[in-house]
Amino acid sequence: MSELEPTSPSFRPIGSDGSYWRSALVFVAVLLALRVMLVLAALEPAEERVVEIFDPARIAWEYGPERPIFDREELYTGTAAEAMRLGVPIDATTFQFMTYGGGSLLTALAARVVYTLFGPGYLAFKILPLLVTLAGGFFWFAAIHRVFGRRVGYAFAALYTFAPSTFVRTALIAKGDHPEAMTWIGAVLWAATYAADRGTRRSVWAFVAGLLAGLGVFITYSTVPVLLGVFGAGLLLSRFRPIRTWAIGLAGLGVGLLPWIVALVSSRGTALQVYGRTVGTTASAIGERVTSLFESGFFAQYDLVGAVPLRQLAGFVFLVAVLVGWVVWTRDGIRGLRGDRAAAVDRTSDATSDATSDGPSFLGTPRNSSTWAWLALAGTAAHLGAFVLAAPDASSRYLLPVYPLLLLAVACLVRGRVAARVLPGLTLLFGITALGLVLTQSAWTASRLPLAGTDWPLLGEVVGQKLTPEKIRALPDDVQRYFWVGFGKKVYGLVDDAQWQDGVDLAPEEHRGAVWEGIGISIVEQGAAFEYGQYIASMTPESRAAVVRGMARYAEVAFSPIAIHRADIDLGRAELQMAGSSQLSLTESRARSIATLSVHGAEVSPIAWNGIPPELVRRAMGTASFAGVRNDQIRLYPNRSESLPDVPDGDPEFWAGVGLALGRELSLTTLGASERTEVIHRIGASLPSQAKGAFEAASSSVATSSQPAGRH
């Protein structure tokens, strides 16, 4: 096992008969068609509204997707791109979301090009994750086809196309991190398969593979574990042979690391931190993450909505398929290490074609077969270990870079006995069914409404924390207020409450309320509402209203974990004590949060409802029930709560809540006020007469009170 290269004399260069590239192009074309359909069907703001309340409570939405592809962080990136395109006087590097990953800035720069060509719409932005998904499919298919042969390559292509919904959806969200890492790893390994050939250009490909691996560290740390595992195992198994190829690859790695080294030095070492803290987690969290991996089937959350047992079964089947694939890899690897040449003989009738027709014969010799099995296992183990030990949290998105290797483990079962082939078949069936359910049940909002690809308040909230008061004053008047909100968050973090007023006074008088809003946002985000309750109660009415306005922006998110996990906190009394005359906005937020949890099947502490008037409960139920519009007909989620009151047909308060949800959805579009009003009247025409007026008034109050989404 001296080299990672094919040794069979029957080896011919990849694609020498043209079939490889034709297969790849057909795969990418089919993948493009299906992913475009999924984007149009699954880009649903109504789903994001539910998940953003369920996630902080650390509970799963069992009747909806685990990850909506409508993602506010994408809108941050899109707004950064639009700000650069419009010439807003902010240095481009300021838009980089965190110091440790350049991927967010690179994505914003790419989005700037897309917006220049197609305008700042959300569908235009989705071109970027579509390209990432297509490129990832191509590179992984190419590498696997070369190494494991035609049959496994085709099986992988099918499984990648109809993968577990968590993988498919997360890969369609572009923020410069985990989907991009998945694709980048595929590109590195594809180049590495060429470096393993006996061809004359192996040195060039070795340098390219090393260069890409180094650049990946600058883009996102998510590329590191898999590549470290694969190449670390490769070095050990090959005993650093051929020395020249490995040396050239390491030289490429050194060159590729230069941008990351520059970023590390310029950040004074903070680029080594993730979310501002040292990488690592607690012993209890490690156990929880290991458990969650196996309980969820590696987060294989299929979109089998309304069929919870079937969703759990699908995840279990995927888990078993991956584990069986690992067993097969380990067995083949051990046999190869023993030098049993008979173990390399493919167990299916297409063994000869896999080894000789259109791919190098890695499977044609026992040593090379075992080598690539060990490399795949090492890369998988390295990333899963990093997830368990070092990921900032237990989110499924951190598993995305290794998911192609999980799919590969399943795909390799097609070379086994008939019983083993059942597992890839079932996995594929669940994926096809999940996609079909999404396409048939969707409201197709993205094809009906021109969703905006920008969110200026969110951009200002993030970037304003990085700017000085002088730089904020230099910004255009139509966006300046949003950045003062971000500055307020900075004030909260830098000084204690006795000095907040001094920070507020740094803003022009007309924007001091915005600074207080930012302070209010931070109070909620840091869970400090009770700590500062007396301080807020003692403020002047004008300042208190601004702080409460900021708190209400994310109060729905803050209230959800309390409503689920704390039966000892009377939120109604706390709201009254701290907010006084401004209490209503917080009570409305609490009602929406609790109603969303209840309507969608979560058990809420009874004390959480204290102080919420019955009419506000019914209105919140309407907002929580809104599932979008299809053919100008309102679609409602079923009420899965046994504790919520029955709502009479045509109840004005309920339909006012539905109208508020529609108005919020319309506020996310580029439609003008008159166009939004037309949509509201057209949809309201089908409602009962006693509900129509309340619905239209509530919807218009949200939809037409704001300008078209964009720069305003």
XYZ file of C-alpha atoms in Angstrom:
712
model
C 0.000 0.000 0.000
C 2.754 2.376 -0.935
C 0.785 4.798 -3.085
C -2.747 6.134 -3.458
C -2.908 5.342 -7.149
C -4.497 2.809 -9.492
C -2.174 -0.047 -10.382
C -4.244 -2.128 -12.770
C -2.898 -2.133 -16.355
C -6.479 -1.811 -17.559
C -6.671 1.801 -16.340
C -7.792 4.384 -18.862
C -8.131 8.149 -18.291
C -11.434 9.395 -16.930
C -14.018 10.095 -19.594
C -11.940 8.542 -22.363
C -15.085 7.127 -23.955
C -17.163 10.265 -23.306
C -19.719 8.477 -21.109
C -18.520 10.030 -17.852
C -19.148 13.607 -18.886
C -22.467 12.790 -20.515
C -23.616 11.127 -17.298
C -22.477 14.103 -15.250
C -24.299 16.579 -17.481
C -27.528 14.569 -17.372
C -27.286 14.344 -13.572
C -26.715 18.093 -13.194
C -29.586 18.898 -15.596
C -32.050 16.705 -13.677
C -30.779 18.076 -10.372
C -31.242 21.658 -11.596
C -34.850 21.052 -12.664
C -35.847 19.428 -9.375
C -34.031 21.934 -7.167
C -35.606 24.903 -8.995
C -39.030 23.366 -8.429
C -38.205 22.866 -4.760
C -37.060 26.467 -4.325
C -40.276 27.769 -5.860
C -42.364 25.458 -3.684
C -40.480 25.656 -0.378
C -39.603 29.358 -0.171
C -42.397 29.968 2.336
C -42.219 32.870 4.842
C -45.035 31.239 6.840
C -42.780 28.276 7.643
C -39.932 30.497 8.774
C -42.314 32.330 11.118
C -43.165 29.074 12.931
C -39.634 27.676 13.106
C -38.165 30.916 14.479
C -40.418 30.445 17.526
C -39.917 26.689 17.899
C -36.101 26.787 17.649
C -35.398 28.919 20.771
C -37.665 26.613 22.775
C -35.425 23.692 21.689
C -38.320 21.618 20.398
C -38.972 20.228 16.931
C -41.877 21.288 14.761
C -43.137 17.787 14.098
C -45.633 18.843 11.441
C -43.402 21.080 9.376
C -39.921 21.228 7.874
C -36.895 21.073 10.125
C -35.284 23.889 8.167
C -37.188 26.423 6.023
C -35.241 27.703 3.032
C -36.576 31.213 3.689
C -33.675 32.403 5.828
C -33.189 35.889 7.281
C -29.407 35.526 7.352
C -29.531 35.194 3.578
C -31.393 38.493 3.503
C -28.562 40.021 5.550
C -26.098 38.867 2.888
C -28.361 40.100 0.119
C -28.724 43.524 1.733
C -24.948 43.772 2.132
C -24.680 43.079 -1.600
C -27.270 45.738 -2.378
C -25.523 48.248 -0.124
C -22.276 47.701 -2.019
C -24.086 47.950 -5.336
C -25.748 51.233 -4.358
C -22.492 52.703 -3.069
C -23.473 53.037 0.595
C -20.245 54.361 2.203
C -19.306 51.309 4.269
C -16.093 49.371 3.759
C -16.864 45.993 2.150
C -14.972 44.008 4.785
C -17.345 45.372 7.437
C -20.095 43.227 5.947
C -18.227 40.004 6.786
C -20.510 38.424 9.348
C -17.760 36.995 11.579
C -13.988 37.429 11.645
C -13.309 33.710 11.270
C -14.947 33.018 7.909
C -14.486 34.899 4.665
C -17.297 32.954 3.014
C -19.989 35.425 4.071
C -18.180 38.315 2.376
C -17.487 36.265 -0.750
C -21.162 35.335 -0.922
C -22.149 38.993 -0.604
C -19.761 39.912 -3.430
C -21.271 37.187 -5.605
C -24.780 38.375 -4.716
C -23.784 41.877 -5.785
C -23.147 40.535 -9.285
C -26.451 38.648 -9.282
C -28.392 41.727 -8.127
C -26.727 43.849 -10.779
C -27.898 41.399 -13.441
C -31.345 40.452 -12.155
C -32.330 42.951 -9.444
C -32.457 42.523 -5.644
C -35.106 39.804 -5.450
C -34.999 36.753 -3.218
C -35.398 34.375 -6.147
C -32.425 36.065 -7.813
C -30.398 35.503 -4.632
C -31.356 31.825 -4.661
C -29.304 31.459 -7.844
C -26.255 31.302 -5.562
C -27.260 28.294 -3.433
C -28.566 26.591 -6.564
C -25.116 26.931 -8.129
C -23.511 25.669 -4.917
C -25.810 22.631 -4.866
C -25.201 21.848 -8.550
C -21.444 22.250 -8.234
C -21.440 20.067 -5.127
C -23.363 17.364 -6.944
C -20.980 17.468 -9.899
C -17.733 17.345 -7.912
C -18.862 14.615 -5.549
C -20.328 12.547 -8.386
C -17.124 12.970 -10.394
C -14.866 11.944 -7.524
C -17.040 8.975 -6.530
C -17.456 7.806 -10.130
C -13.676 7.806 -10.561
C -12.953 5.986 -7.311
C -15.880 3.627 -6.749
C -17.067 3.069 -10.291
C -20.126 3.618 -12.410
C -22.753 1.803 -10.397
C -21.909 3.469 -7.094
C -21.630 6.815 -8.893
C -25.118 6.501 -10.320
C -26.519 5.403 -6.963
C -24.877 8.390 -5.286
C -26.351 10.754 -7.895
C -29.850 9.419 -7.183
C -29.384 9.637 -3.422
C -27.944 13.168 -3.672
C -30.964 14.237 -5.728
C -33.485 12.724 -3.302
C -31.460 13.055 -0.106
C -32.964 13.590 3.360
C -34.821 16.890 3.378
C -32.529 18.461 5.976
C -29.574 18.101 3.610
C -31.505 19.251 0.553
C -32.974 22.316 2.261
C -29.811 23.404 4.074
C -27.829 23.140 0.845
C -30.230 25.705 -0.665
C -29.257 28.384 1.874
C -26.201 30.454 0.903
C -24.358 32.210 3.718
C -20.795 31.239 2.907
C -20.513 28.407 5.412
C -21.742 24.810 5.478
C -23.261 24.258 1.980
C -20.237 25.959 0.475
C -17.978 23.725 2.580
C -19.753 20.641 1.251
C -19.135 21.731 -2.335
C -15.575 22.875 -1.658
C -14.664 19.522 -0.095
C -16.051 17.774 -3.163
C -13.874 19.931 -5.420
C -10.761 19.170 -3.349
C -11.379 15.426 -3.408
C -12.128 15.507 -7.136
C -8.772 17.156 -7.765
C -7.137 14.654 -5.406
C -8.371 11.707 -7.491
C -6.464 13.129 -10.450
C -3.398 13.594 -8.255
C -3.619 9.881 -7.431
C -3.387 8.906 -11.118
C -0.193 7.850 -12.844
C -0.672 10.593 -15.425
C 1.890 13.236 -16.294
C -0.208 16.010 -14.718
C -0.494 14.450 -11.283
C 1.803 17.105 -9.793
C -0.405 19.893 -11.109
C -3.489 18.272 -9.653
C -1.712 17.687 -6.344
C -0.910 21.396 -6.136
C -4.513 22.298 -7.070
C -5.916 19.966 -4.402
C -3.626 21.442 -1.753
C -4.365 24.995 -2.874
C -8.130 24.453 -2.682
C -7.819 22.794 0.718
C -5.909 25.806 2.055
C -8.332 28.338 0.602
C -11.195 26.406 2.199
C -9.861 27.272 5.656
C -10.257 30.983 4.837
C -13.757 30.498 3.442
C -15.136 28.447 6.338
C -13.734 26.218 9.052
C -16.392 23.672 8.108
C -14.081 22.397 5.353
C -11.370 21.405 7.818
C -12.528 18.211 9.614
C -13.342 16.078 6.555
C -10.223 17.106 4.642
C -8.037 16.691 7.716
C -9.395 13.189 8.225
C -9.086 12.158 4.570
C -5.599 13.499 3.945
C -4.327 12.561 7.389
C -5.369 8.960 6.775
C -3.958 9.153 3.262
C -0.552 10.189 4.563
C -0.505 7.316 7.039
C -1.700 4.665 4.612
C 0.593 5.745 1.778
C 3.583 6.288 4.069
C 4.043 9.678 2.386
C 4.512 8.076 -1.041
C 4.968 9.192 -3.729
C 6.974 11.791 -1.850
C 7.084 14.291 -4.697
C 3.300 14.315 -5.148
C 2.638 14.765 -1.444
C 5.283 17.492 -1.174
C 3.747 19.435 -4.052
C 0.317 19.050 -2.487
C 1.598 20.426 0.816
C 3.188 23.339 -1.041
C -0.203 24.119 -2.586
C -1.735 23.915 0.875
C 0.757 26.467 2.161
C -0.088 28.893 -0.626
C -3.818 28.370 -0.067
C -3.511 29.132 3.633
C -2.048 32.609 3.027
C -5.435 34.462 2.976
C -6.408 32.794 6.253
C -3.065 33.675 7.834
C -3.520 37.310 6.800
C -7.042 37.311 8.298
C -5.750 35.695 11.475
C -3.028 38.294 11.923
C -5.296 41.237 11.098
C -7.910 40.013 13.597
C -5.236 39.593 16.286
C -6.142 35.970 16.723
C -9.894 36.409 17.155
C -10.423 34.541 13.870
C -9.652 31.381 15.852
C -12.841 31.930 17.855
C -16.260 30.843 16.647
C -19.129 33.146 17.603
C -16.713 34.988 19.879
C -15.775 32.000 22.017
C -13.143 29.289 22.033
C -14.022 26.129 20.137
C -15.269 23.308 22.376
C -18.256 22.190 24.404
C -19.207 20.592 27.722
C -19.226 16.910 28.656
C -23.019 16.878 29.030
C -23.444 18.486 25.603
C -21.213 15.823 24.055
C -23.514 13.081 25.299
C -26.589 14.943 24.082
C -25.089 15.385 20.615
C -24.154 11.734 20.262
C -27.679 10.794 21.296
C -29.257 13.277 18.887
C -27.190 11.938 15.978
C -28.540 8.433 16.405
C -32.066 9.361 17.473
C -32.536 11.549 14.405
C -30.759 9.267 11.936
C -28.026 11.862 11.373
C -30.707 14.583 11.249
C -32.436 12.898 8.319
C -35.585 14.982 8.778
C -37.649 14.085 5.733
C -40.493 16.408 4.706
C -43.110 13.783 5.455
C -45.403 16.366 7.021
C -48.424 15.054 8.864
C -46.979 11.565 9.148
C -44.720 11.707 12.191
C -44.237 7.912 12.562
C -43.289 7.697 8.875
C -40.792 10.533 9.317
C -39.212 8.701 12.253
C -39.138 5.456 10.284
C -37.415 7.190 7.374
C -34.742 8.585 9.668
C -34.210 5.160 11.219
C -33.834 3.514 7.807
C -31.268 6.120 6.772
C -29.353 5.548 10.019
C -29.285 1.784 9.480
C -28.227 2.190 5.847
C -25.289 4.401 6.820
C -24.199 2.062 9.607
C -24.335 -0.974 7.299
C -22.300 0.960 4.745
C -19.671 1.668 7.383
C -19.538 -2.022 8.276
C -18.975 -2.921 4.630
C -16.231 -0.307 4.301
C -14.530 -1.560 7.455
C -14.715 -5.183 6.346
C -13.284 -4.400 2.921
C -10.612 -2.238 4.500
C -9.515 -4.980 6.880
C -9.388 -7.510 4.087
C -7.310 -5.146 2.024
C -4.878 -4.591 4.857
C -4.450 -8.359 5.086
C -3.547 -8.438 1.433
C -6.409 -10.706 0.480
C -6.596 -10.039 -3.239
C -9.787 -12.011 -3.522
C -11.558 -9.437 -1.375
C -11.100 -6.846 -4.093
C -13.190 -8.750 -6.587
C -16.444 -6.870 -6.977
C -19.408 -8.812 -5.702
C -21.664 -7.853 -8.577
C -21.815 -8.611 -12.259
C -20.595 -5.151 -13.226
C -17.253 -5.447 -11.422
C -15.283 -5.627 -14.632
C -16.961 -2.588 -16.166
C -16.458 -0.609 -12.952
C -12.758 -1.334 -13.008
C -12.021 -1.040 -16.682
C -14.573 0.858 -18.740
C -14.857 4.458 -17.635
C -12.994 4.856 -14.379
C -9.639 4.104 -12.834
C -9.353 0.718 -11.187
C -9.213 1.693 -7.514
C -11.539 -1.262 -6.966
C -9.408 -3.457 -9.195
C -6.765 -4.116 -6.546
C -7.302 -4.934 -2.901
C -4.923 -2.337 -1.555
C -6.494 0.570 -3.392
C -10.005 -0.619 -2.555
C -9.160 -0.675 1.130
C -7.354 2.674 0.902
C -10.357 4.613 -0.342
C -12.686 2.865 2.104
C -10.425 3.923 4.971
C -10.190 7.486 3.640
C -13.979 7.807 3.487
C -14.303 6.438 6.999
C -11.577 8.736 8.309
C -13.182 11.840 6.800
C -16.582 10.862 8.190
C -15.209 10.119 11.653
C -13.241 13.381 11.761
C -16.268 15.522 10.963
C -18.661 13.692 13.271
C -16.055 13.973 16.014
C -15.705 17.701 15.388
C -19.488 18.088 15.516
C -19.731 16.304 18.847
C -16.710 17.962 20.461
C -16.430 21.421 18.951
C -19.541 22.642 17.086
C -21.020 25.844 18.582
C -24.378 24.098 18.983
C -26.176 20.916 17.964
C -27.759 22.317 14.798
C -28.119 19.944 11.862
C -26.455 22.470 9.557
C -23.046 21.568 10.971
C -23.424 18.073 9.542
C -23.894 19.256 5.965
C -20.209 19.111 4.865
C -19.989 15.397 5.672
C -23.396 14.426 4.305
C -22.105 13.329 0.870
C -19.925 10.768 2.650
C -23.003 9.497 4.489
C -24.798 9.210 1.154
C -21.755 7.432 -0.280
C -21.898 4.829 2.490
C -25.491 4.095 1.467
C -24.673 4.160 -2.255
C -21.923 1.556 -1.845
C -24.553 -0.957 -0.726
C -25.728 -1.327 -4.336
C -22.613 -3.459 -4.911
C -23.695 -5.892 -2.211
C -26.238 -8.617 -1.936
C -29.897 -8.122 -2.773
C -30.859 -7.721 0.894
C -28.385 -4.857 1.311
C -29.707 -3.096 -1.801
C -33.105 -2.715 -0.140
C -31.732 0.006 2.139
C -30.644 2.413 -0.640
C -33.958 1.720 -2.357
C -35.996 2.605 0.725
C -33.889 5.711 1.353
C -34.500 6.816 -2.216
C -38.239 6.137 -1.900
C -38.525 8.291 1.215
C -36.683 11.131 -0.531
C -38.924 10.990 -3.596
C -42.048 10.906 -1.418
C -40.872 13.878 0.649
C -40.226 15.970 -2.463
C -43.596 15.011 -3.900
C -45.401 16.089 -0.720
C -43.681 19.491 -0.731
C -44.557 20.103 -4.371
C -48.207 19.099 -3.974
C -48.896 20.810 -0.634
C -47.049 24.094 -1.172
C -48.688 27.497 -1.445
C -46.018 28.406 -4.082
C -45.573 31.836 -2.515
C -42.288 32.531 -4.325
C -43.928 32.085 -7.713
C -46.929 34.220 -6.674
C -45.238 37.156 -4.928
C -41.963 38.972 -5.737
C -40.152 38.341 -2.453
C -37.456 40.914 -1.715
C -33.855 39.861 -1.330
C -33.037 42.567 1.215
C -33.716 43.394 4.855
C -32.255 46.799 5.725
C -33.277 46.746 9.407
C -31.396 43.474 9.842
C -28.294 44.797 8.078
C -28.292 47.929 10.210
C -28.804 45.903 13.366
C -25.666 43.836 12.641
C -23.351 46.302 10.900
C -24.292 49.257 13.113
C -22.464 47.525 15.968
C -19.218 47.780 13.986
C -19.477 51.475 13.058
C -18.577 54.641 14.948
C -21.172 57.417 15.383
C -19.252 59.513 12.823
C -19.494 56.784 10.186
C -23.195 56.263 10.841
C -23.882 59.998 10.431
C -22.230 59.805 6.996
C -24.766 57.229 5.775
C -27.741 58.194 3.575
C -30.750 59.484 5.502
C -33.062 56.770 4.200
C -31.064 53.962 5.845
C -29.278 55.715 8.706
C -31.893 54.900 11.338
C -31.335 51.144 10.968
C -27.653 51.504 11.790
C -28.384 53.549 14.910
C -30.406 50.552 16.116
C -27.267 48.446 15.694
C -25.278 51.100 17.526
C -27.743 50.756 20.409
C -26.860 47.067 20.648
C -23.211 48.110 20.811
C -23.966 50.554 23.624
C -25.683 47.796 25.599
C -22.612 45.571 25.321
C -19.971 48.208 26.076
C -21.301 50.126 29.073
C -23.562 49.509 32.059
C -27.091 50.884 32.264
C -25.975 54.009 34.145
C -24.138 55.120 31.001
C -26.719 54.131 28.407
C -28.034 57.674 28.178
C -24.534 58.912 27.317
C -24.394 56.451 24.431
C -27.856 57.478 23.259
C -26.836 61.151 23.260
C -24.152 60.406 20.633
C -26.902 60.022 18.038
C -28.759 62.912 16.406
C -31.914 63.755 18.312
C -34.195 62.283 15.661
C -32.429 58.901 15.932
C -32.064 58.557 19.702
C -35.198 56.458 19.842
C -33.499 54.032 17.428
C -30.557 53.672 19.806
C -32.957 52.848 22.636
C -34.599 50.269 20.353
C -31.234 48.606 19.875
C -30.751 48.486 23.635
C -34.198 46.902 23.949
C -33.313 44.258 21.353
C -30.169 43.339 23.283
C -32.084 43.128 26.557
C -34.331 40.473 25.011
C -31.528 38.647 23.201
C -29.493 38.378 26.399
C -32.480 37.233 28.453
C -32.110 40.267 30.720
C -35.680 41.589 30.682
C -36.287 40.722 34.340
C -32.890 42.048 35.385
C -33.634 45.454 33.897
C -37.352 45.482 34.683
C -37.135 48.215 37.323
C -34.768 50.293 35.182
C -37.203 50.176 32.261
C -40.124 51.045 34.517
C -38.294 54.158 35.749
C -37.545 55.560 32.289
C -39.352 58.483 30.712
C -42.425 57.378 28.750
C -40.820 58.235 25.400
C -37.590 56.327 26.090
C -39.450 53.411 27.657
C -41.687 53.134 24.593
C -38.598 52.962 22.365
C -36.959 50.265 24.502
C -40.169 48.223 24.601
C -40.519 48.651 20.839
C -37.077 47.086 20.460
C -37.908 44.323 22.931
C -41.116 43.523 21.057
C -39.194 42.998 17.820
C -37.815 39.690 19.107
C -40.056 39.109 22.113
C -41.816 36.229 20.358
C -38.485 34.410 20.240
C -37.680 35.231 23.870
C -41.067 34.188 25.218
C -41.162 30.715 23.598
C -38.607 28.920 25.840
C -40.204 30.454 28.949
C -43.656 29.329 27.844
C -42.394 25.766 27.333
C -39.891 25.252 30.128
C -40.767 27.700 32.955
C -44.016 27.198 34.812
C -42.897 29.517 37.608
C -42.753 32.803 35.706
C -45.824 35.021 35.383
C -45.019 36.914 32.204
C -48.187 38.992 32.373
C -47.245 40.505 35.728
C -43.657 41.108 34.581
C -44.861 42.921 31.450
C -47.108 45.200 33.463
C -44.405 46.055 35.979
C -41.698 46.918 33.455
C -43.613 48.304 30.489
C -46.502 50.189 32.049
C -48.507 51.906 29.316
C -46.352 50.187 26.664
C -47.322 46.724 27.908
C -49.664 45.916 25.016
C -46.927 45.422 22.422
C -45.181 42.865 24.638
C -48.464 41.125 25.443
C -49.255 40.863 21.726
C -45.823 39.332 21.099
C -46.330 36.852 23.923
C -49.746 35.894 22.590
C -48.349 35.238 19.103
C -45.491 33.190 20.512
C -47.661 31.020 22.749
C -50.401 30.607 20.144
C -47.853 29.492 17.532
C -46.462 26.880 19.879
C -49.929 25.660 20.854
C -51.515 25.610 17.395
C -48.618 23.529 16.079
C -48.759 20.897 18.789
C -46.406 22.022 21.585
C -47.465 21.869 25.233
C -47.379 25.310 26.844
C -47.329 26.130 30.540
C -50.816 27.365 31.577
C -49.338 30.331 33.491
C -47.909 31.638 30.218
C -51.409 32.761 29.188
C -51.933 34.968 32.274
C -52.997 38.490 31.458
C -53.792 37.898 27.762
C -57.358 39.027 26.904
C -59.544 36.410 25.111
C -59.842 38.524 21.972
C -56.044 38.776 21.757
C -55.804 34.988 22.124
C -58.135 34.475 19.156
C -56.249 37.036 17.084
C -52.940 35.329 17.863
C -54.459 31.980 16.886
C -55.331 33.457 13.495
C -51.762 34.658 12.963
C -50.367 31.284 14.049
C -52.735 29.408 11.722
C -51.825 31.286 8.542
C -50.202 28.882 6.042
C -50.117 31.082 2.963
C -52.372 31.691 0.001
C -53.077 29.443 -2.972
C -55.330 30.429 -5.858
C -56.388 33.500 -3.852
C -57.671 31.257 -1.062
C -56.318 31.476 2.487
C -54.687 28.235 3.669
C -54.718 27.493 7.410
C -52.697 25.101 9.518
C -54.922 22.766 11.577
C -55.195 23.573 15.281
C -53.382 20.751 17.108
C -53.958 22.146 20.594
C -56.465 20.741 23.046
C -56.220 23.728 25.377
C -56.995 26.588 22.978
C -60.622 27.760 22.793
C -62.830 26.932 19.839
C -63.133 29.855 17.455
C -66.545 30.527 15.870
C -66.659 30.519 12.078
C -66.007 33.976 10.723
C -64.761 35.318 14.052
C -63.466 38.849 13.298
C -60.612 38.668 15.799
C -59.342 35.378 14.393
C -59.433 36.687 10.837
C -57.801 39.928 11.914
C -54.901 37.756 13.090
C -54.835 35.982 9.733
C -54.797 39.392 8.080
C -51.800 40.467 10.171
C -49.900 37.387 8.977
C -50.756 38.118 5.351
C -49.738 41.737 5.812
C -46.371 40.641 7.184
C -45.885 38.366 4.180
C -46.723 41.193 1.786
C -44.282 43.479 3.614
C -41.530 41.067 2.570
C -42.186 41.748 -1.123
C -41.211 44.451 -3.583
C -44.888 45.275 -4.285
C -45.973 48.886 -3.883
C -48.711 49.980 -1.487
C -51.442 49.994 -4.144
C -50.443 46.546 -5.372
C -50.516 45.178 -1.839
C -53.961 46.658 -1.276
C -55.190 45.011 -4.471
C -53.912 41.619 -3.291
C -55.596 42.067 0.109
C -58.974 42.951 -1.431
C -58.777 40.068 -3.909
C -58.077 37.536 -1.151
C -60.570 39.086 1.281
C -63.380 38.762 -1.259
C -63.719 35.035 -0.490
C -64.086 35.498 3.299
C -67.342 35.614 5.296
C -68.820 39.104 5.414
C -68.395 39.449 9.182
C -64.667 38.638 8.861
C -63.784 40.535 5.698
C -63.572 44.013 7.221
C -61.374 42.967 10.164
C -59.148 40.905 7.876
C -58.556 43.678 5.358
C -58.056 46.378 7.989
C -55.486 44.323 9.906
C -53.664 43.219 6.791
C -53.500 46.742 5.394
C -52.234 48.131 8.702
C -49.069 46.039 8.281
C -48.708 45.729 4.517
C -49.321 49.323 3.473
C -47.707 51.083 6.423
C -44.248 50.115 5.137
C -42.654 50.886 1.809
C -41.719 48.132 -0.658
C -38.978 45.994 0.832
C -35.604 47.304 -0.212
C -33.705 50.498 0.478
C -36.056 52.835 2.295
